[in-house]
Each structure stands twice: as structure tokens, then as C-alpha cells.
XYZ file of N, CA and C in Angstrom:
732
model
N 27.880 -68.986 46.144
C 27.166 -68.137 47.098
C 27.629 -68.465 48.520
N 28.070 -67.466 49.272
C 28.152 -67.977 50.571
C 26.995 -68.447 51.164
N 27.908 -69.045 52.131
C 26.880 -70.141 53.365
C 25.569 -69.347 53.937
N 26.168 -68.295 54.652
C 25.353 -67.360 55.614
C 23.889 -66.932 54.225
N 24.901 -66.454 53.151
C 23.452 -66.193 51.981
C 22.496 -67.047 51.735
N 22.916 -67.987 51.717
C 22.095 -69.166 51.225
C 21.419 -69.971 52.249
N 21.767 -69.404 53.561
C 20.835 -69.814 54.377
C 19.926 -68.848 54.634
N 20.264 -67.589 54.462
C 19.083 -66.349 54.923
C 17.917 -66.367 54.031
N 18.046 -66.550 52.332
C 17.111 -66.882 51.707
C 15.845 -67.687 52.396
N 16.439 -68.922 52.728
C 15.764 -69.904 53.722
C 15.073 -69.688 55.207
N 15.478 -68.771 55.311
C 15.325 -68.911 56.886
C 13.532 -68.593 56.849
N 12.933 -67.624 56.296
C 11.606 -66.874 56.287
C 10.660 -67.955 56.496
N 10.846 -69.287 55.466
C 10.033 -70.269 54.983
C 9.900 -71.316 56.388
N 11.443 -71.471 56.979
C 11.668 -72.094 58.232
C 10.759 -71.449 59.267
N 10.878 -70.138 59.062
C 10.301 -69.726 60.441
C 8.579 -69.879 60.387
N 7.953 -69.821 59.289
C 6.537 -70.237 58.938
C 6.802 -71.889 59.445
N 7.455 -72.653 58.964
C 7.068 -74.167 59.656
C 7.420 -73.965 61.233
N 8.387 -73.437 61.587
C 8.436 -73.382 63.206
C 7.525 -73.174 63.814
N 6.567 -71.820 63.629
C 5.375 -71.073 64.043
C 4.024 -72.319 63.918
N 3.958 -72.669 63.009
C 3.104 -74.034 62.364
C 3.325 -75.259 63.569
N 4.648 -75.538 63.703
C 4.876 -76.837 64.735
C 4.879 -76.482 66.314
N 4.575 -75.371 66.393
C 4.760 -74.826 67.593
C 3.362 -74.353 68.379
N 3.125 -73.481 67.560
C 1.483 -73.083 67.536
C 1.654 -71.411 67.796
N 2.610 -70.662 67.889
C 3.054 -69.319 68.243
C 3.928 -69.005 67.520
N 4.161 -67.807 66.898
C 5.385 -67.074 66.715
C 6.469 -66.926 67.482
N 5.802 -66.566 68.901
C 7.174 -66.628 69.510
C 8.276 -67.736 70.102
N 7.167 -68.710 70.417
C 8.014 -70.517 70.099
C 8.934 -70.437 68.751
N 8.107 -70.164 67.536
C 8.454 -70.510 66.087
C 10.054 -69.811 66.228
N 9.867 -68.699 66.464
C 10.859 -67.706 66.341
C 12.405 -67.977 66.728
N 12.090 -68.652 68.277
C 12.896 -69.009 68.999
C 13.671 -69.930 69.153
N 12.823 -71.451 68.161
C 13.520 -72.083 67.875
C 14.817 -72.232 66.780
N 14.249 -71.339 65.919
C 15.158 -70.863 64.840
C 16.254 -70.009 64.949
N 16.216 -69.151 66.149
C 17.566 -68.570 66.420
C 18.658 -69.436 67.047
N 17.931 -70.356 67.612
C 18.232 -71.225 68.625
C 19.325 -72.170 67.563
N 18.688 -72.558 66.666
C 19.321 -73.346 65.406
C 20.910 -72.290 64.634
N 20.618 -71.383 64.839
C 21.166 -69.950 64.669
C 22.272 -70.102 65.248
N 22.211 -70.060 66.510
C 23.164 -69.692 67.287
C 23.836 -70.701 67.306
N 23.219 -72.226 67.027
C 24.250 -73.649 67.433
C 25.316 -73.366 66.269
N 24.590 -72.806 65.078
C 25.444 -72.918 63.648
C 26.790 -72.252 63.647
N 27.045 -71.276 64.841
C 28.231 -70.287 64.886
C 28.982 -70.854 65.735
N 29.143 -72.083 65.749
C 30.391 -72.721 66.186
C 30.039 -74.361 65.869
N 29.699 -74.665 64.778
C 29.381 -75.796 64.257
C 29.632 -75.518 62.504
N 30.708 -76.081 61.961
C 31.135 -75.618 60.208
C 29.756 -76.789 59.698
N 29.890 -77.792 60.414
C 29.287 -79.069 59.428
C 27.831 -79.126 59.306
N 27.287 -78.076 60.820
C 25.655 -77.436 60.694
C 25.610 -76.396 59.506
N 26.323 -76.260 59.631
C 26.291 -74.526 58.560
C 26.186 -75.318 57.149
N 26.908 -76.244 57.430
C 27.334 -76.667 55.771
C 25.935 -77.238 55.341
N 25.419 -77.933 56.256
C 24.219 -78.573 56.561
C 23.039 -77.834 55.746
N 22.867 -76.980 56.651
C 21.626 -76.083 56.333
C 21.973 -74.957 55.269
N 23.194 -74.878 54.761
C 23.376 -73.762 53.547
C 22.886 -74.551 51.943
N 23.255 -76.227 52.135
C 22.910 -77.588 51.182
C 21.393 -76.949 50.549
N 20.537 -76.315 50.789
C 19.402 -76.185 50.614
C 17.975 -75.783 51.481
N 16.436 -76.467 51.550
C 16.178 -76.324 51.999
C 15.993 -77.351 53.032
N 16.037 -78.566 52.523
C 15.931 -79.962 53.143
C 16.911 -80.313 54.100
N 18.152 -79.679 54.152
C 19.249 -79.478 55.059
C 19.215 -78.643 55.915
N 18.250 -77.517 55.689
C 17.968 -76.386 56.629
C 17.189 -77.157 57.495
N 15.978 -77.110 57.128
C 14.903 -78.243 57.301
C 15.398 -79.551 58.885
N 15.706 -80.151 58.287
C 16.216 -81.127 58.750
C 17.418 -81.071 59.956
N 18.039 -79.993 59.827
C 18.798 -79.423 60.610
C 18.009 -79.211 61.830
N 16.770 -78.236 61.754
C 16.066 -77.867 62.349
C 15.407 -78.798 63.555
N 14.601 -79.825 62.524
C 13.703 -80.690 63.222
C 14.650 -81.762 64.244
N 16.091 -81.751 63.834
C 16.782 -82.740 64.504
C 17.129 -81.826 65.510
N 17.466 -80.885 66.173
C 17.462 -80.096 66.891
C 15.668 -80.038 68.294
N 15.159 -79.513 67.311
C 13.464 -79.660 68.169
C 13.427 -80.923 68.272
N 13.709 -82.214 67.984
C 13.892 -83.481 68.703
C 14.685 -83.648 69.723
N 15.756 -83.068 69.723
C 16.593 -83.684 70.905
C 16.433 -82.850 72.105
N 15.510 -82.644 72.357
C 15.209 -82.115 73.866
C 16.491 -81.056 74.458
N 16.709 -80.047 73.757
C 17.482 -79.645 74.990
C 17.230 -78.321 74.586
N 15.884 -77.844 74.142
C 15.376 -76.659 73.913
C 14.467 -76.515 75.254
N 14.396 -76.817 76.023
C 13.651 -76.372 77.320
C 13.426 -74.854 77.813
N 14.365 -74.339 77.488
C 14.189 -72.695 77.528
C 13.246 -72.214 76.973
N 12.727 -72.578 76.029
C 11.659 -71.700 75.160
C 11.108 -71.371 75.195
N 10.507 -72.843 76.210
C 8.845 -72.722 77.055
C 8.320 -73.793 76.629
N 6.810 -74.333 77.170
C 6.321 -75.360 76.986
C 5.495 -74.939 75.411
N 5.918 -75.962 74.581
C 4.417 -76.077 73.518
C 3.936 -77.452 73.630
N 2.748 -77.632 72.756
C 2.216 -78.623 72.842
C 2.878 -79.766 71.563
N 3.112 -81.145 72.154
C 3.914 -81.521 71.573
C 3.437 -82.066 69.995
N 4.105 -82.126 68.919
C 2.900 -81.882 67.552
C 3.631 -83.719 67.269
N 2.541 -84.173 66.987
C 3.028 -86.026 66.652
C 3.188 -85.740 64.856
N 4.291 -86.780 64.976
C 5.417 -87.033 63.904
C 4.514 -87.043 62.306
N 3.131 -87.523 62.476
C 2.305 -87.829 61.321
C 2.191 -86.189 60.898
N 1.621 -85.584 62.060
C 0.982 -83.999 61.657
C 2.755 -83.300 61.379
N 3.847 -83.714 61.720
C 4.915 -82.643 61.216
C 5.255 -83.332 59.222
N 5.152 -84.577 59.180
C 5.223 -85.189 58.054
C 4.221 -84.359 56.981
N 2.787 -83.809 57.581
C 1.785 -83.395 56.582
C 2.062 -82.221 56.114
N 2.651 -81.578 57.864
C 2.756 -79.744 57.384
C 4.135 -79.829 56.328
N 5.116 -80.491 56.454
C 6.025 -80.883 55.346
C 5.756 -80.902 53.587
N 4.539 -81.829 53.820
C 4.451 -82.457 52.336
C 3.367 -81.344 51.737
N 2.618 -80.510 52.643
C 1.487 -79.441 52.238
C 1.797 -78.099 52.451
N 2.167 -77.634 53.155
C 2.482 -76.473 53.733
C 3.715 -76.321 52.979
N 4.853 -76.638 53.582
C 6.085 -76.405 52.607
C 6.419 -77.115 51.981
N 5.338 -78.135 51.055
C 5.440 -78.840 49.707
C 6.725 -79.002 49.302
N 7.053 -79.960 50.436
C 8.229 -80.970 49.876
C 8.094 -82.253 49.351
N 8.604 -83.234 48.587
C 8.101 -84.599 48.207
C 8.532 -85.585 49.387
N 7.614 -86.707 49.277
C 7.379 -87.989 50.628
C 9.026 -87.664 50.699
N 10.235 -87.972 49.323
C 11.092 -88.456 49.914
C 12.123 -87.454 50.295
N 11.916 -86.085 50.534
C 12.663 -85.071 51.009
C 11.872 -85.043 52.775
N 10.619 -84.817 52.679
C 10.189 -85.235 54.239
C 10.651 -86.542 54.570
N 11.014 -87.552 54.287
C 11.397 -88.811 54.884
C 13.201 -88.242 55.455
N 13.714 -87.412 54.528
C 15.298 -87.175 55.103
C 15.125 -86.032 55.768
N 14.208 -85.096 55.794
C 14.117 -84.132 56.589
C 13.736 -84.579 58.331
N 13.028 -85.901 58.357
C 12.570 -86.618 59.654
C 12.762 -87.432 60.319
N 13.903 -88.209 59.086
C 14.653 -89.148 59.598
C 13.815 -90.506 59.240
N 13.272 -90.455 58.481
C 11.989 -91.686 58.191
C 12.341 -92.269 56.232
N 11.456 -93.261 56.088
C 11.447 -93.576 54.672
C 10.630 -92.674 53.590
N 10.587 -92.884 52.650
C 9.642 -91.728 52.226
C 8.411 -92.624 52.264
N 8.535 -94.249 52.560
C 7.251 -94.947 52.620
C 6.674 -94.684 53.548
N 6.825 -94.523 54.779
C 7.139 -94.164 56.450
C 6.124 -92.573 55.762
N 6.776 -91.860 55.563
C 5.867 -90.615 54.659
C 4.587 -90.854 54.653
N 4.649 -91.320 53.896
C 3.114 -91.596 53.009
C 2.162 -92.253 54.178
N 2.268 -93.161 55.013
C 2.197 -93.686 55.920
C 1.330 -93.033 56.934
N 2.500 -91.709 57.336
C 2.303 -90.871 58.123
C 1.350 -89.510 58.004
N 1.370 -89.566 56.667
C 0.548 -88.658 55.979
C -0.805 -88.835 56.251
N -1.242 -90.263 55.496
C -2.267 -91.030 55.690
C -2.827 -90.811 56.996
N -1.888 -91.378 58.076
C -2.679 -91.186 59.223
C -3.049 -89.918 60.301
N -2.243 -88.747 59.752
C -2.844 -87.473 60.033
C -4.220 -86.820 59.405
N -4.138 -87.470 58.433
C -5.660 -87.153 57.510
C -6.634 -88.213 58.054
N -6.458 -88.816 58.642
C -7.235 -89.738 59.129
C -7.722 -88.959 60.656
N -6.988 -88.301 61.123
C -7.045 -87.937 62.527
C -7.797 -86.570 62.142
N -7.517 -86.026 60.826
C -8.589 -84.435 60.581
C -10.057 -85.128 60.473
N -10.147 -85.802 59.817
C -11.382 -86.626 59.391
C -11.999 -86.359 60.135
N -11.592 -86.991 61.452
C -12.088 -87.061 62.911
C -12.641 -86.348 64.042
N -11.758 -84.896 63.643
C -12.117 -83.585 64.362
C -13.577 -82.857 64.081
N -13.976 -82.681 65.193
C -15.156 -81.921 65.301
C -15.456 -80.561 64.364
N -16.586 -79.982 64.447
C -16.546 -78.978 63.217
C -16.456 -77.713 63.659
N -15.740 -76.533 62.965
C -15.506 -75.506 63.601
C -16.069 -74.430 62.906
N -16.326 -73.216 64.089
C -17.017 -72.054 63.079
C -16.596 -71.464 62.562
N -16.290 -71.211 61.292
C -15.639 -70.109 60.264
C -16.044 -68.913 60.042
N -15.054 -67.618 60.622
C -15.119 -66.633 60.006
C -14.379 -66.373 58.349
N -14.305 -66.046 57.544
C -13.360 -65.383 56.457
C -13.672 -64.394 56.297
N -12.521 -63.626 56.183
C -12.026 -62.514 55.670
C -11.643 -62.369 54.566
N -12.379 -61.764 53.438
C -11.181 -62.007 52.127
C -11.876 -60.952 51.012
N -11.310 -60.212 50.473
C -11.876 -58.660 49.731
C -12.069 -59.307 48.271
N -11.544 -60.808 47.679
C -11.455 -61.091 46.670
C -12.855 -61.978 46.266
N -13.895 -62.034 46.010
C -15.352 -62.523 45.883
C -15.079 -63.747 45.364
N -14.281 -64.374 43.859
C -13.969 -65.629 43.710
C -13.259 -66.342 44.830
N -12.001 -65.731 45.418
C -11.514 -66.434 46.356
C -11.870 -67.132 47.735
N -12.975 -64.932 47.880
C -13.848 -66.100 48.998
C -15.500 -66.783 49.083
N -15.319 -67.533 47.939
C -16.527 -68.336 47.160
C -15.244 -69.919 47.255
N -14.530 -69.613 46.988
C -13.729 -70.940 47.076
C -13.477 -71.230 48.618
N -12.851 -70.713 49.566
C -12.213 -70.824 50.602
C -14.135 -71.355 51.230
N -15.116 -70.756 50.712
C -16.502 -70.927 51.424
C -16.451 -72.346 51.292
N -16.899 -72.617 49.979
C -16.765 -74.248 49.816
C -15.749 -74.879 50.380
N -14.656 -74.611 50.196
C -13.218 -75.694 50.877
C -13.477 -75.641 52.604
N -13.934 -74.754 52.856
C -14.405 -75.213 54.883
C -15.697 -75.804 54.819
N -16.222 -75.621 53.712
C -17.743 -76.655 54.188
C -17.114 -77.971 54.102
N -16.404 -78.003 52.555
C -16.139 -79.662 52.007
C -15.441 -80.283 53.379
N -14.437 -79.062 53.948
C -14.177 -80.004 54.892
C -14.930 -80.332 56.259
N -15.847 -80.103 56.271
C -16.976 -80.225 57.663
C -17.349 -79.052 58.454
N -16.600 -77.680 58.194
C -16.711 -76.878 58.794
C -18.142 -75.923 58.540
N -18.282 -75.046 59.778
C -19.353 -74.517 59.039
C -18.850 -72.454 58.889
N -19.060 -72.514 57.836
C -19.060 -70.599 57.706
C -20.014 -69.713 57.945
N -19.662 -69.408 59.437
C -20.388 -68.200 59.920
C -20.510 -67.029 59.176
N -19.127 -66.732 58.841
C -19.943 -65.210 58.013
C -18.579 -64.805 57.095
N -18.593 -64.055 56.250
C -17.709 -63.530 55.059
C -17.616 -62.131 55.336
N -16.460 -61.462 55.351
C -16.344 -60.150 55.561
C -15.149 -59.660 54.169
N -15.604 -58.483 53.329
C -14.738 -57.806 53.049
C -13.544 -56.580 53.335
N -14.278 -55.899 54.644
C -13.581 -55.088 55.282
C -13.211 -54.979 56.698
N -12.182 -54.418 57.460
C -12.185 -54.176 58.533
C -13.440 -54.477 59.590
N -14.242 -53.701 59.377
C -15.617 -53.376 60.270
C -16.368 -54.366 60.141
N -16.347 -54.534 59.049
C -17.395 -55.914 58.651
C -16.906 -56.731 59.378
N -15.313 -57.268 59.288
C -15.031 -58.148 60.147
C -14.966 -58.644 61.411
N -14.913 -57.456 62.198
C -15.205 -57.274 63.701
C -16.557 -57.426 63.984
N -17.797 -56.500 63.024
C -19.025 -56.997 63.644
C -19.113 -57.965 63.642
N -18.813 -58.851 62.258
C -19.326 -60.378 62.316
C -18.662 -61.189 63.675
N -17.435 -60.703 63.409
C -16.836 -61.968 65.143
C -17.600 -61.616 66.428
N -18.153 -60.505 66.451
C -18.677 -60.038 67.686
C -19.763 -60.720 67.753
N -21.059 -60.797 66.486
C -22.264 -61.406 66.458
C -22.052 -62.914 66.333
N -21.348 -63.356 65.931
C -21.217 -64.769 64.977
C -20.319 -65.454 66.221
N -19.181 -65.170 66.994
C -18.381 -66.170 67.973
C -17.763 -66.930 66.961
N -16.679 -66.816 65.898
C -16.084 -67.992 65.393
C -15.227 -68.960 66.343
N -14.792 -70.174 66.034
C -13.879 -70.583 66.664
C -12.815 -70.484 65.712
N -12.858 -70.326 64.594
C -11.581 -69.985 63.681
C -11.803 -69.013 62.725
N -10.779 -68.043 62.457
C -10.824 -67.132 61.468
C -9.691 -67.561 60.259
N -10.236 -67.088 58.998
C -9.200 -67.423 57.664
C -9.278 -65.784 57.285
N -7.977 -65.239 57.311
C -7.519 -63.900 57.298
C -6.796 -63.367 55.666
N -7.069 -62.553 54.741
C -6.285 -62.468 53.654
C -5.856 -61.004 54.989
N -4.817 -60.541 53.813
C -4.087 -59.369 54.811
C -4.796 -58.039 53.945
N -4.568 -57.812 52.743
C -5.173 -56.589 52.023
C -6.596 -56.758 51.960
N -7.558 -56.217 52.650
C -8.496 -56.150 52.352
C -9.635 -54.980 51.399
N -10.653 -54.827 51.380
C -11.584 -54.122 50.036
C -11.430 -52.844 50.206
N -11.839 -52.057 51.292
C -11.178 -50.780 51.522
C -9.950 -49.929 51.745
N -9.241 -51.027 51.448
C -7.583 -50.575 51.949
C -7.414 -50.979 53.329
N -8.399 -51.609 54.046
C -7.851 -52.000 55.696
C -7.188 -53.385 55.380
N -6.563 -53.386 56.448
C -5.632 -54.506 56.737
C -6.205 -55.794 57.805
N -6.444 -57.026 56.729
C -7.024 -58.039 57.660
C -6.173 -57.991 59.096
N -4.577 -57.850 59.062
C -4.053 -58.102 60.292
C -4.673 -56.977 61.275
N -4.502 -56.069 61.245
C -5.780 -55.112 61.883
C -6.893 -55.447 62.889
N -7.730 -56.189 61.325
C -9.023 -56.589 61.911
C -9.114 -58.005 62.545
N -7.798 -58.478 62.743
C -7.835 -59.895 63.246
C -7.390 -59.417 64.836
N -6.067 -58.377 64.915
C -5.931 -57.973 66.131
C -7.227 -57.337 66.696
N -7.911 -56.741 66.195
C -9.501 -55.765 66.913
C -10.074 -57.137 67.375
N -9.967 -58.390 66.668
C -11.005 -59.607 67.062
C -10.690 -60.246 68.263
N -8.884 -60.421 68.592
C -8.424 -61.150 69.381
C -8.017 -60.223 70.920
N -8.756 -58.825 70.327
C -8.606 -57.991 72.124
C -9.698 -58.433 72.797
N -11.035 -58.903 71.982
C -12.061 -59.512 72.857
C -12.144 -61.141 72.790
N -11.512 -61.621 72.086
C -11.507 -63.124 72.255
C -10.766 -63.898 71.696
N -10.591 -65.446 72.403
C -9.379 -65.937 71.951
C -9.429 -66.763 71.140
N -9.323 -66.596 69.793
C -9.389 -67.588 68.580
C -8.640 -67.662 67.672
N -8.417 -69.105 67.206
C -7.005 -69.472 66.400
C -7.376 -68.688 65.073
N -6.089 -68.166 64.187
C -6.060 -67.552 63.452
C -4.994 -67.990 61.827
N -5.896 -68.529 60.824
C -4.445 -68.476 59.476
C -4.892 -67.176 58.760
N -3.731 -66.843 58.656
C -3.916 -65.755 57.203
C -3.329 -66.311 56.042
N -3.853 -65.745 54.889
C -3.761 -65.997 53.516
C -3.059 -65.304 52.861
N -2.101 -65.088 52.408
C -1.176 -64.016 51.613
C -0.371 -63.872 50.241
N -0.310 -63.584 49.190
C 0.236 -63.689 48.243
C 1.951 -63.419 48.564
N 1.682 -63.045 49.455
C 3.490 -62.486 49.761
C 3.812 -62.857 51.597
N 4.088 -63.885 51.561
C 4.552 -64.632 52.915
C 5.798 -63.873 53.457
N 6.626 -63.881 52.836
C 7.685 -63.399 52.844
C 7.778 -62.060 53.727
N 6.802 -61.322 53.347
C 6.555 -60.204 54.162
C 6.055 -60.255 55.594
N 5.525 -61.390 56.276
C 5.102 -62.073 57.206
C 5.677 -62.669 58.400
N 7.349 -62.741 57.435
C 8.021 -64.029 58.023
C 9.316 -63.570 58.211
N 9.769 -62.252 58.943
C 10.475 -61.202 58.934
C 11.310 -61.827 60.436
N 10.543 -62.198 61.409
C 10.740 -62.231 62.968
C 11.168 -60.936 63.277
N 10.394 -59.944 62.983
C 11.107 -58.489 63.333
C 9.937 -57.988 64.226
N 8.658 -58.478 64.309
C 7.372 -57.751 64.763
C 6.284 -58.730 65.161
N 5.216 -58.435 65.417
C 4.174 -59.417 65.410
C 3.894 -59.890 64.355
N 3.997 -60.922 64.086
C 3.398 -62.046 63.192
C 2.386 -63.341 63.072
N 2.083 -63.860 62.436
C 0.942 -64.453 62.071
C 2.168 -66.193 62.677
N 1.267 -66.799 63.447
C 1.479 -68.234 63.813
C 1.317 -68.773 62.392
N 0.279 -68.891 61.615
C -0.076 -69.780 60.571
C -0.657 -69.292 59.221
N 0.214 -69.512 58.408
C 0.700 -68.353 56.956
C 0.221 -69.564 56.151
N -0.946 -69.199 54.879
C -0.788 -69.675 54.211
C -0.777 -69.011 52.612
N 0.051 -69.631 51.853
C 0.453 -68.984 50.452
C -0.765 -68.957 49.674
N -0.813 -67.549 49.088
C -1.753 -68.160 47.584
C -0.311 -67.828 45.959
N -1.459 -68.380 45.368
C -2.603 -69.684 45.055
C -2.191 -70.725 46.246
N -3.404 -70.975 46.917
C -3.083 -72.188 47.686
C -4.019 -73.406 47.063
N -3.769 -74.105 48.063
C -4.240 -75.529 47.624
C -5.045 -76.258 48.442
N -5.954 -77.034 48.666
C -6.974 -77.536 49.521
C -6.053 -78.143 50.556
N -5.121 -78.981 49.859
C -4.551 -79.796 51.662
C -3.774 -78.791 51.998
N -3.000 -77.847 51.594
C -2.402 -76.843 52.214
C -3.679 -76.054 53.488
N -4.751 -75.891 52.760
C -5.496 -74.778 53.278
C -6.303 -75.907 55.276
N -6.524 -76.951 54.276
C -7.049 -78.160 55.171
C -5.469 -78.114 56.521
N -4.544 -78.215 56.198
C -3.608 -78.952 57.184
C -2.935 -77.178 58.087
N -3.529 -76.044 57.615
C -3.325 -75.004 58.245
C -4.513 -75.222 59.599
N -5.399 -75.291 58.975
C -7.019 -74.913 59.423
C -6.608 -75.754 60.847
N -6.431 -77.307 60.516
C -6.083 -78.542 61.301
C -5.038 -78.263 62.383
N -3.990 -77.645 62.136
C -3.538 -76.792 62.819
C -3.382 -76.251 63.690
N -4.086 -75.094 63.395
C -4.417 -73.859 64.315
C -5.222 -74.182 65.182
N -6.183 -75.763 64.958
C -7.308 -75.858 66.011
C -6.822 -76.891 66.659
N -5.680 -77.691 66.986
C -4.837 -78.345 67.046
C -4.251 -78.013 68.753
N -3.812 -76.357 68.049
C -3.364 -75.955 69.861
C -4.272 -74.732 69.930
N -5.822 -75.128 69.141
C -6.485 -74.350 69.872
C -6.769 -75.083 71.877
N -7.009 -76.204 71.220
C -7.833 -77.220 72.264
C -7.013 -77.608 73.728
């Protein structure tokens, strides 16, 4: 397979961790072209990041380390434990593919892992909106923000529903599926939420991929279903991360 193929596969998944370490799409976005553009006059980057995803990966993060992305704009800077977690949860790689993706051990991993979960522990509790047309799913996602300290303001299946509730309720965080019960579109009803106020946002999606285009507005913080509690936990952590 050529190089260029086998990196485009990759790139969608990259640009969800960029957006994630960044706290914006358009940071996320930018860094990745940025990686882009070094690769077209670099054979041994290319070769690098075509190796897989851990070479893409890694390509990447050694790049957003060495400071000479200043153009981009300021983000807030994300410590080495919380990029180790979104690694091992988010794009569920093992300790010892995040240890070569970061330049660390995979013990160093585990380590680091540890002490980002130690630092969620810690965080104050936030108000939950969800959005989600699926009644088991959002019976689970209810429990998984309580278990984790949060509290759930209100559950919406549709568009409208969703806007009244943010209007009455003030979340400080919303959990977004994209298809919702009537045929409206959570992204929709997340944009109607964020013309009157400013609150961090993950959506939930069976199809990321569709998300992760860099062609349009997109979602900062994507998470896959079936998801998984520390996936869902280290989004949430996140988004409220550069809410603050």
C-alpha cells in the first residue's frame, strides 16, 4: 500500500486526539496539517507515520513537543499524565505503544496514567446535560456521570427537549449522541445551546469517522460507541479541563 494511503486511513483518528489535546478543532486541525506539510519534504517522517498508527502518533506528539508550532495560537498546555490517559482510553493503545508514542517506558505509562486519575478524582462536580434518543444508553451514560461525581441535570431525546432543558437547567457540560429520536440532529441542538452559552461539549457517535473529516465544523471531543467508562470518564475530564 502506498505511504500517502496508509497514512490517510489514519489521519481521522489523529485528528480526534489533536482536537482532545488541544481543546478545539481548530488547534486539533492545525496541528495535523502542520505534521502534513513537514512530511512533504521529509522521506523518513513519511516512512514514520505510514509504519502504522503508533508512528503516526508519535510523529505527531514529537512535533507538538518541540515548540515551534507557535503559529497556531495559544492552547492550554495538556500535562504529559492527561496525554498518556487520552492515549491508553480514548485511542486505546497499550501502556507500551503510549510509552513509544511519548517517548516514556510503558512503566512511566502506567505511572502516568495513575496519576491523571488521581487528578479526575479531585475535580469538582459538574452539571450534566445528555442528549441521547437511545433509553438503555441513556440509563447508562446517567449512572456513569453520577458514578463519577457528576450530577445529571436533565436527559433529552430530541432537539427541543434539548434546548429547553439547557435553557432551564444551565449545564456546565453536555454529552451529545448525534442522531437523535425525531430525526433531529444532536449537533444541531448542541449548536442552538452554544449561541446562548458557553459550555464544553463531547458527542457520542457510532461513526466517528464521519466527524473527523476537517472539512467543516466539528466536534472538539468525539467519543466512540460502544464506549467504555474510562473512555467516557477521560473525555468528560477533558472537555472540563479547558473548560476552566
Amino acid at each position: 500500500m502506498p505511504n500517502s494511503q496508509a497514512i490517510k486511513e489514519n489521519i481521522p483518528y489523529l485528528r480526534r486526539f489533536a482536537r482532545s489535546l488541544t481543546g478545539t478543532q481548530k488547534s486539533g486541525d492545525a496541528y495535523v496539517r502542520l505534521l502534513l506539510e513537514a512530511a512533504q519534504s521529509d522521506r523518513d517522517l513519511v516512512a514514520q507515520m505510514a509504519s502504522g498508527r503508533v508512528g503516526l502518533y508519535g510523529a505527531f506528539c514529537k512535533l507538538q513537543r518541540s515548540g515551534t508550532v507557535a503559529a497556531i495560537g495559544e492552547t492550554k498546555a495538556v500535562p504529559l499524565q492527561r496525554q498518556a490517559l487520552l492515549l491508553t482510553t480514548m485511542e486505546d493503545f497499550s501502556a507500551a505503544e503510549t510509552g513509544e508514542i511519548l517517548d516514556v517506558s510503558a512503566s512511566d505509562v502506567d505511572t502516568l496514567v495513575a496519576e491523571a486519575l488521581a487528578v479526575i478524582d479531585g475535580e469538582g462536580a459538574a452539571r450534566v446535560l445528555i442528549i441521547e434518543d437511545e433509553p438503555l444508553i441513556s440509563m447508562q451514560l446517567e449512572g456513569l456521570v453520577e458514578d463519577l461525581g457528576h450530577e445529571v441535570c436533565g436527559m433529552a431525546a430530541t432537539r427541543d427537549q434539548a434546548v429547553a432543558l439547557a435553557e432551564a437547567q444551565g449545564p456546565s457540560l453536555v454529552l451529545a449522541d448525534i442522531q437523535l429520536a425525531d430525526g433531529s440532529s444532536g449537533i444541531d441542538a448542541v449548536d442552538d445551546i452554544l449561541g446562548s452559552a458557553n459550555v464544553p461539549v463531547v458527542f457520542i457517535t457510532a461513526y466517528p469517522e464521519r466527524l473527523l473529516t476537517g472539512e467543516r465544523s466539528e466536534p472538539a471531543f468525539l467519543v466512540t460507541k460502544p464506549f467504555h467508562e474510562a473512555t467516557v470518564r477521560a473525555a468528560i475530564s477533558q472537555a472540563l479541563f479547558f473548560a476552566t
